[in-house]
Short mmCIF file of C-alpha atoms in Angstrom, two decimals:
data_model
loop_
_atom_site.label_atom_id
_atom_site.label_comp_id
_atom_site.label_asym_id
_atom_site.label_seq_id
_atom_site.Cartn_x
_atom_site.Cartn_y
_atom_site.Cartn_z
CA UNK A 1 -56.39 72.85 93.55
CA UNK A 2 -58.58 74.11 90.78
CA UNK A 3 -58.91 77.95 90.78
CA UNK A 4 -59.39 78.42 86.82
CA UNK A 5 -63.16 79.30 85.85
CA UNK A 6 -65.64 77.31 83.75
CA UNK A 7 -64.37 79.28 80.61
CA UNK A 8 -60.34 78.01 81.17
CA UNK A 9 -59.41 81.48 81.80
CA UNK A 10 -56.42 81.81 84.32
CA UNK A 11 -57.09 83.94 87.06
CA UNK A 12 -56.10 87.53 87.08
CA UNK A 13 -53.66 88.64 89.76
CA UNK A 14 -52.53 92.35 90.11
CA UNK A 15 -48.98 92.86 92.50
CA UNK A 16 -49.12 96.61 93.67
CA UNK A 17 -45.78 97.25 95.14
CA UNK A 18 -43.02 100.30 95.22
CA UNK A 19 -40.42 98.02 95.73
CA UNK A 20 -39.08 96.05 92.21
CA UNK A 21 -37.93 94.01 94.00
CA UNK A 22 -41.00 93.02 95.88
CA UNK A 23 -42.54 92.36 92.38
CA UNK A 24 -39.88 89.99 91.46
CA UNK A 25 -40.32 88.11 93.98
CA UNK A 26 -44.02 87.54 94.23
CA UNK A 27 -44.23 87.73 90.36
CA UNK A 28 -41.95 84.73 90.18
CA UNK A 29 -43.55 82.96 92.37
CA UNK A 30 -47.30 82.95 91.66
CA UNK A 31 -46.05 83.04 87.98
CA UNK A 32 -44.13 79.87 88.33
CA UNK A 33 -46.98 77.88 89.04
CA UNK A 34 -48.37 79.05 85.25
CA UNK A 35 -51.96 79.20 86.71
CA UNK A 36 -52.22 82.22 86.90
CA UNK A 37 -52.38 85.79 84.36
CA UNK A 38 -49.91 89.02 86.44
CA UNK A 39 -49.94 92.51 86.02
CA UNK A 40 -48.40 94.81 88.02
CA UNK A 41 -48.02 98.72 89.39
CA UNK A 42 -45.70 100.81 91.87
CA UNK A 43 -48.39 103.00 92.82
CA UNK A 44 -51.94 102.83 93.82
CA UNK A 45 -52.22 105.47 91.29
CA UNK A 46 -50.88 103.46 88.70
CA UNK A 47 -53.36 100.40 89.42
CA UNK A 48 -56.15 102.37 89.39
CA UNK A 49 -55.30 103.23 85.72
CA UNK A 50 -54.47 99.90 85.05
CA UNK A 51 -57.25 98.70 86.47
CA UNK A 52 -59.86 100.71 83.58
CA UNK A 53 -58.54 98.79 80.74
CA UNK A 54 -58.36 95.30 82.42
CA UNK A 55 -59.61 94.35 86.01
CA UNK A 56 -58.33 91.89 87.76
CA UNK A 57 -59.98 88.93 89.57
CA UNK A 58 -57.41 89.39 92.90
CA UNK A 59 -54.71 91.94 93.68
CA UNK A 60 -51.97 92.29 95.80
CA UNK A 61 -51.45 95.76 97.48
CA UNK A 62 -48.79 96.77 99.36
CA UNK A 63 -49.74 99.81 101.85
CA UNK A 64 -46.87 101.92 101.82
CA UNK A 65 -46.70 103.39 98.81
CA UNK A 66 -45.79 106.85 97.18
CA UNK A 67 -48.26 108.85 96.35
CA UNK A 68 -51.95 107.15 97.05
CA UNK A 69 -51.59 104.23 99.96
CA UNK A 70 -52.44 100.87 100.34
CA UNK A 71 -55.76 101.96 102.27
CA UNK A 72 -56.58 105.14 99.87
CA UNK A 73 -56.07 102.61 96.97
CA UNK A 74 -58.61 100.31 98.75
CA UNK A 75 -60.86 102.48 99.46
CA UNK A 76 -60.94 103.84 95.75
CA UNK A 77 -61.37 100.43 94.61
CA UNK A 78 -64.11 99.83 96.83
CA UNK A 79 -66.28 102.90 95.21
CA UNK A 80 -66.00 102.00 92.06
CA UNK A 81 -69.04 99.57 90.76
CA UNK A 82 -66.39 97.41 88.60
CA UNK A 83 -64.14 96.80 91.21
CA UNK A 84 -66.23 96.63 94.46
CA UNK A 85 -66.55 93.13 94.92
CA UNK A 86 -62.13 92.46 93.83
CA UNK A 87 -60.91 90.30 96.83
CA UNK A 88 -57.54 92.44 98.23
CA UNK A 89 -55.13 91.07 100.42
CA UNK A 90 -52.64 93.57 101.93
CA UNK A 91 -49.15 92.22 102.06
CA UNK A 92 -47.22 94.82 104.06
CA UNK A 93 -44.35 94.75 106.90
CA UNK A 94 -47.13 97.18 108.89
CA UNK A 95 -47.94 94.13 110.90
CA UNK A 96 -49.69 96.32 114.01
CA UNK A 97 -52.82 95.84 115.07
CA UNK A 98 -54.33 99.44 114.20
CA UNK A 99 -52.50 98.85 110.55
CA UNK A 100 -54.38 95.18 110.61
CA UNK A 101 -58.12 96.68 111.64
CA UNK A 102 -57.85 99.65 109.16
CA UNK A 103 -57.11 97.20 106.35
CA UNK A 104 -60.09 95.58 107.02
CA UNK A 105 -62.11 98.82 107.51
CA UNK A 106 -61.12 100.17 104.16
CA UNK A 107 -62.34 96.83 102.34
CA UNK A 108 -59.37 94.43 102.38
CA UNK A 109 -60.43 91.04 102.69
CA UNK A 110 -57.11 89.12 103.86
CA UNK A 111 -54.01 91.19 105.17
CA UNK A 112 -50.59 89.30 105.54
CA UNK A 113 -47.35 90.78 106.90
CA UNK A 114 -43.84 90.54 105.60
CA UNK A 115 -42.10 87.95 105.82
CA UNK A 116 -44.21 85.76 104.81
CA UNK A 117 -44.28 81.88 103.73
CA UNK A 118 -45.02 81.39 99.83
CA UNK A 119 -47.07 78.12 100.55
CA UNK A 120 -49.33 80.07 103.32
CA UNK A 121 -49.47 83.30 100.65
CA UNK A 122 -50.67 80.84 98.12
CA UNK A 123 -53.26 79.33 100.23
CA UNK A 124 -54.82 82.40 100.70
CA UNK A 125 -54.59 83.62 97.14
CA UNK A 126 -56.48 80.52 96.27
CA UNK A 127 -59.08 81.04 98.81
CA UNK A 128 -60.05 84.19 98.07
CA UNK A 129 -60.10 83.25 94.19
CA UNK A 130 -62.78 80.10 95.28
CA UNK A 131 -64.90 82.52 97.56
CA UNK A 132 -64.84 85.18 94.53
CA UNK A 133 -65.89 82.28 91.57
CA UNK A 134 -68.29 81.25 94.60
CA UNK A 135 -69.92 85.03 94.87
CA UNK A 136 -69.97 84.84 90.92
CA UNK A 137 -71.58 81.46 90.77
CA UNK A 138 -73.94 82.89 93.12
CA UNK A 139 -74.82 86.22 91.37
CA UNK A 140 -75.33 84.14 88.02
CA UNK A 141 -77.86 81.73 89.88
CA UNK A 142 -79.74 84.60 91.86
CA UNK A 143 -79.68 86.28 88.01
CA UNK A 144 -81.25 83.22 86.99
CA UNK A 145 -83.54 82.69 89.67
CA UNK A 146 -85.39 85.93 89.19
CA UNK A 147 -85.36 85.54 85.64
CA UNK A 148 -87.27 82.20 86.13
CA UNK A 149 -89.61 83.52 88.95
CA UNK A 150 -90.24 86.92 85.97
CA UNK A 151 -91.35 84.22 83.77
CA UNK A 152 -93.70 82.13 86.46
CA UNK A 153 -95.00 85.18 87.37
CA UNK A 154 -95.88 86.38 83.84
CA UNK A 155 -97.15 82.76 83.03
CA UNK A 156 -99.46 83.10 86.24
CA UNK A 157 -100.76 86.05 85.27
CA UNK A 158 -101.95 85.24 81.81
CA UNK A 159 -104.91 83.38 79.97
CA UNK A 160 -102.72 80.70 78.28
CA UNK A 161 -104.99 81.05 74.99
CA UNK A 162 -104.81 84.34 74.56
CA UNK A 163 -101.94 85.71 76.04
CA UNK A 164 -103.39 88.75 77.96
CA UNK A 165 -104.39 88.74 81.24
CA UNK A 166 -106.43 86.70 83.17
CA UNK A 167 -109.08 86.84 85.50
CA UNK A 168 -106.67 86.59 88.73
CA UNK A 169 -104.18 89.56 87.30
CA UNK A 170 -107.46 91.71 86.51
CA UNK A 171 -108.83 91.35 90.01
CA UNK A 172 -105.56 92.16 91.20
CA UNK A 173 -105.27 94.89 89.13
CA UNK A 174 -108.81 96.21 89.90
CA UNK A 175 -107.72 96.28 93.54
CA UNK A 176 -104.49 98.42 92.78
CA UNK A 177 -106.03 100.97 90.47
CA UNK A 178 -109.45 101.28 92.86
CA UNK A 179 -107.35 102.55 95.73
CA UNK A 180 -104.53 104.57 93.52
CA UNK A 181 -107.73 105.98 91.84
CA UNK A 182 -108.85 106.77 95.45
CA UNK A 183 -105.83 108.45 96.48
CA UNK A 184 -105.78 110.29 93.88
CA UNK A 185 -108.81 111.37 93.87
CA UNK A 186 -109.71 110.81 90.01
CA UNK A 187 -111.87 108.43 87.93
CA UNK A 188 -111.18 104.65 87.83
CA UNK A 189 -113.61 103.06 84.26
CA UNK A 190 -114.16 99.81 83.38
CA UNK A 191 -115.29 98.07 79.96
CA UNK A 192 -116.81 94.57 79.56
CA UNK A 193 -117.09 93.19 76.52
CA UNK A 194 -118.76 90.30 75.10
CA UNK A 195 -118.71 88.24 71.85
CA UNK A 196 -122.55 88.00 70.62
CA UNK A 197 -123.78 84.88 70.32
CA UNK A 198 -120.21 83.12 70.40
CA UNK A 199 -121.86 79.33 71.71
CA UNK A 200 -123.68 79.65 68.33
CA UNK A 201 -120.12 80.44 66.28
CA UNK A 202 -118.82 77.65 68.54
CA UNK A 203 -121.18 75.06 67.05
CA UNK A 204 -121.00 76.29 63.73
CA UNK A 205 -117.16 76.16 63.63
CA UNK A 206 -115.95 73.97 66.29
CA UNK A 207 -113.87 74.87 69.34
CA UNK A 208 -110.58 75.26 67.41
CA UNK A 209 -111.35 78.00 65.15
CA UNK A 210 -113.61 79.62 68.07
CA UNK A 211 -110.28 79.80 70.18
CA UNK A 212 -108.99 81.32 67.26
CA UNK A 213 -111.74 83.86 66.67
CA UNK A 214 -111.27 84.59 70.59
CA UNK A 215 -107.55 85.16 69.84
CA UNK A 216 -107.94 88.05 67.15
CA UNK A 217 -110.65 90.11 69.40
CA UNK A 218 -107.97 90.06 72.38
CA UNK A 219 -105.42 91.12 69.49
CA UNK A 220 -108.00 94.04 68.08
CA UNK A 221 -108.93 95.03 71.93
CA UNK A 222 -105.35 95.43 72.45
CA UNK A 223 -104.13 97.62 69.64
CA UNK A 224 -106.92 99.69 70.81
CA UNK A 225 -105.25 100.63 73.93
CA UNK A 226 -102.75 103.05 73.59
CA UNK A 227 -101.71 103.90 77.30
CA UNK A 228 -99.67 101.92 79.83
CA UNK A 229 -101.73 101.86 82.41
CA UNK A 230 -104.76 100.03 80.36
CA UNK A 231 -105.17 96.75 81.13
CA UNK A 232 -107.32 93.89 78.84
CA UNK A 233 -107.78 90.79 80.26
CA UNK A 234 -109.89 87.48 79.73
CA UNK A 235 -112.83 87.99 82.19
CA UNK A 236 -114.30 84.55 81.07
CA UNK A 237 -115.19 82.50 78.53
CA UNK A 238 -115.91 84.92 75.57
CA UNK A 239 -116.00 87.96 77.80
CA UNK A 240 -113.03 90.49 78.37
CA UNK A 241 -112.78 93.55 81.05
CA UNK A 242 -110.17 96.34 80.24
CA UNK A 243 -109.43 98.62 82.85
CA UNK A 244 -108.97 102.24 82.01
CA UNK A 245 -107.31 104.56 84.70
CA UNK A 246 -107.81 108.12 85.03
CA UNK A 247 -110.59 107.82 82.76
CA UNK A 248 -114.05 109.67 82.31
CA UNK A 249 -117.16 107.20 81.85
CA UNK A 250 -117.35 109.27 78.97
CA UNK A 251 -114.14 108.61 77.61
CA UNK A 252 -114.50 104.84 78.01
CA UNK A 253 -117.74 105.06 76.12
CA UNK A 254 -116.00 106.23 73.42
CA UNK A 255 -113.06 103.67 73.57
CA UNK A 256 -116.16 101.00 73.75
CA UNK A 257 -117.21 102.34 70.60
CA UNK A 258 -113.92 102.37 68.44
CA UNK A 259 -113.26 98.77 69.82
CA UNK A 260 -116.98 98.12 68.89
CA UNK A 261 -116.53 98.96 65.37
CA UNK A 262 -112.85 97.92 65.36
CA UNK A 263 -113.73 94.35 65.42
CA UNK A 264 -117.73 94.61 63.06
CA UNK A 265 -114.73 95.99 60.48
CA UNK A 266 -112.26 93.08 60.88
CA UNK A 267 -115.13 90.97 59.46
CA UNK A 268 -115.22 87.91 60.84
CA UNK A 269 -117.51 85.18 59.46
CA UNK A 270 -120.44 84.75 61.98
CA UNK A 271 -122.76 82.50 60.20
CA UNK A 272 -124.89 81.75 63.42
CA UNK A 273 -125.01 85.18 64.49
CA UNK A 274 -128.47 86.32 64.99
CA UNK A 275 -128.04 89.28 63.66
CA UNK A 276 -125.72 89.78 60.99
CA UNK A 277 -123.22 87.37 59.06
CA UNK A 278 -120.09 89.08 61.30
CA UNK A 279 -118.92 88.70 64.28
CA UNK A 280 -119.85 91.52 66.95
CA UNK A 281 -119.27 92.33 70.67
CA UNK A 282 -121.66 93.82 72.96
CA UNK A 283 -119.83 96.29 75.79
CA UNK A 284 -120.91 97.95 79.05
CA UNK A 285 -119.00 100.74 80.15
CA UNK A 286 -118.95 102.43 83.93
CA UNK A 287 -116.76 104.82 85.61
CA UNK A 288 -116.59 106.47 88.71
CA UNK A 289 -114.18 108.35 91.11
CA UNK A 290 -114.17 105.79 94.10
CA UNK A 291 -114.55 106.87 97.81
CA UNK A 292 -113.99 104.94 100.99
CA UNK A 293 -117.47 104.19 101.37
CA UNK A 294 -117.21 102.01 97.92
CA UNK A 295 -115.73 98.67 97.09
CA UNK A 296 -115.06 97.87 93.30
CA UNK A 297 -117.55 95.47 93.40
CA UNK A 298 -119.92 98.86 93.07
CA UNK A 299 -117.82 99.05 89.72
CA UNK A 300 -118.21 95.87 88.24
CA UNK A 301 -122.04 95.74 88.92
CA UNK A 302 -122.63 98.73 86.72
CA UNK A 303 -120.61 97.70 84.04
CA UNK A 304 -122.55 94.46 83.87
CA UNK A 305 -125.93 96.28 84.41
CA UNK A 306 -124.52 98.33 81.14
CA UNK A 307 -123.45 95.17 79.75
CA UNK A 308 -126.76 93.71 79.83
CA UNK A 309 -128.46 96.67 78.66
CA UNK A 310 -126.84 96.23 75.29
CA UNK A 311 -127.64 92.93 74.96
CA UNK A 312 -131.66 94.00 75.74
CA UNK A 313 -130.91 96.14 73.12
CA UNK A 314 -130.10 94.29 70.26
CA UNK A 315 -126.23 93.48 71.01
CA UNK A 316 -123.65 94.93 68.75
CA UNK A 317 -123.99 98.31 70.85
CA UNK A 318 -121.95 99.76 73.68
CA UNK A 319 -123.94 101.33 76.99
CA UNK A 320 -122.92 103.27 79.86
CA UNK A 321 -123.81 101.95 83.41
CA UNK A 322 -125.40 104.51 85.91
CA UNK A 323 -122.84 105.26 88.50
CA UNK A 324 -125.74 106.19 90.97
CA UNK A 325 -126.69 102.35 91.15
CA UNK A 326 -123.34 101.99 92.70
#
């Protein structure tokens, strides 16, 4: 029967036993079979020093020991994080009942009295050695499993082009920070930004390099935002929303601004711009402290009232919605 993990490592076993000879006995008999690594200990004191240098994958405990017990030994083993989960069997001449139940209390998980058959012994060594690479297996795939779902979740909430987020994650977000900001009792702004005249950079420099022109105004929007809790995302097409918690609609006036001239000083060929030769964004900027009489729909409409506003007025500007419209 195959006990050995997938690295060819034997096994592990600690013998925890007062009596040498005791050791001897069990030593040369698990040890004969050469599949498995022994250490050993006359006192649960002892294996619990043992145990901080190397821990084993099973152990052997008697229960009456000097100093700490079988039990007390358990139960020590139990508390510690690095040991918690180290199958025990108790293999004691206490065969009574009450013995029995408070070995499995403690955190035993087989308990055989003396005397005791060596072929039975070993079939329960290698059980709980196959339910112990079992639990492992199983931690490594959970591990796995939420590493994967981490990933699906991060790839479902981000605009595959640009690699912030997209327009699902921002509503979601919205949603969140609307009702935190409610809670709290404090302002909740929002920016929305759009490229000027992008269909016209679009035909002049083909899709391709307009994805690419779309990737360095998330990057520049981004860098802009120095605080956790901001959030830029892909609102669509060539427009972007950042959310901007616990912020005045003053204060995200003036972050519209520096990302405003943030990306006119990247300089970024615009050849069918209307009015310049570089690229420029138009933003509308709103905030508010929301109440339960609001939804963030209220929100959104006043940064796109703002929005459109700069556009009326020549683009390349930032304006500040009216929170009364909301």
């Amino acid at each position: 029967m195959e006990n050995k993990p997938e690295n060819n490592i034997s096994p592990l076993i600690m013998i925890v036993d007062d009596n040498p000879q005791n050791l001897h006995l069990l030593g040369g008999m698990l040890g004969n079979s050469s599949e498995f690594d022994l250490s050993f200990a006359t006192s649960g004191d002892e294996a619990l020093k043992i145990i901080l240098d190397q821990t084993p994958d099973l152990i052997l405990l008697d229960v009456n020991m000097p100093g700490k017990n079988g039990f007390e030994t358990c139960s020590c083993l139990r508390q510690n994080d690095a040991t918690r989960d180290v199958p025990v069997i108790f293999l004691t001449a206490q065969g009574e009942t009450e013995y029995v139940v408070k070995g499995f209390k403690c955190g035993g998980n087989d308990y055989v009295v003396k005397p005791f058959e060596p072929q039975e012994l070993l079939a329960r060594v290698h059980l709980q050695l196959e339910l112990l690479n079992s639990r492992r297996e199983l931690k490594r795939l959970n591990s796995e499993l939420l590493r994967v779902n981490e990933e699906l979740r991060s790839l479902s909430n981000t605009d595959g082009l640009l690699k912030i987020a997209n327009r699902r994650y921002f509503d979601e977000m919205l949603f969140k920070e609307w009702h935190r900001a409610m809670r709290g009792n404090h302002f909740l702004s929002l920016l929305i930004l759009d490229v000027d005249y992008f269909k016209h950079y679009n035909d002049h420099y083909g899709h391709l390099q307009g994805d690419d022109c779309l990737k360095k105004v998330a990057e520049i929007i981004s860098s802009n935002l120095h605080r956790a809790t901001d959030l830029v995302a892909r609102y669509g097409g060539e427009e972007f929303a950042v959310i901007l918690s616990e912020t005045t609609p003053e204060g995200a006036l003036l972050l519209a601004e520096i990302i405003r001239k943030a990306i006119l000083q990247s300089d970024i060929p615009h050849e069918g711009s209307e009015i310049g030769s570089c690229l420029t964004i138009s933003i509308g900027a709103a905030g508010l402290v929301p109440t339960i009489d609001m939804v963030p729909d209220c929100l959104m409409d006043s940064a796109d009232k703002a929005l459109y506003l700069a556009k009326t007025d020549g683009r390349n500007c930032s304006r500040r919605g009216n929170v009364e419209s909301c």
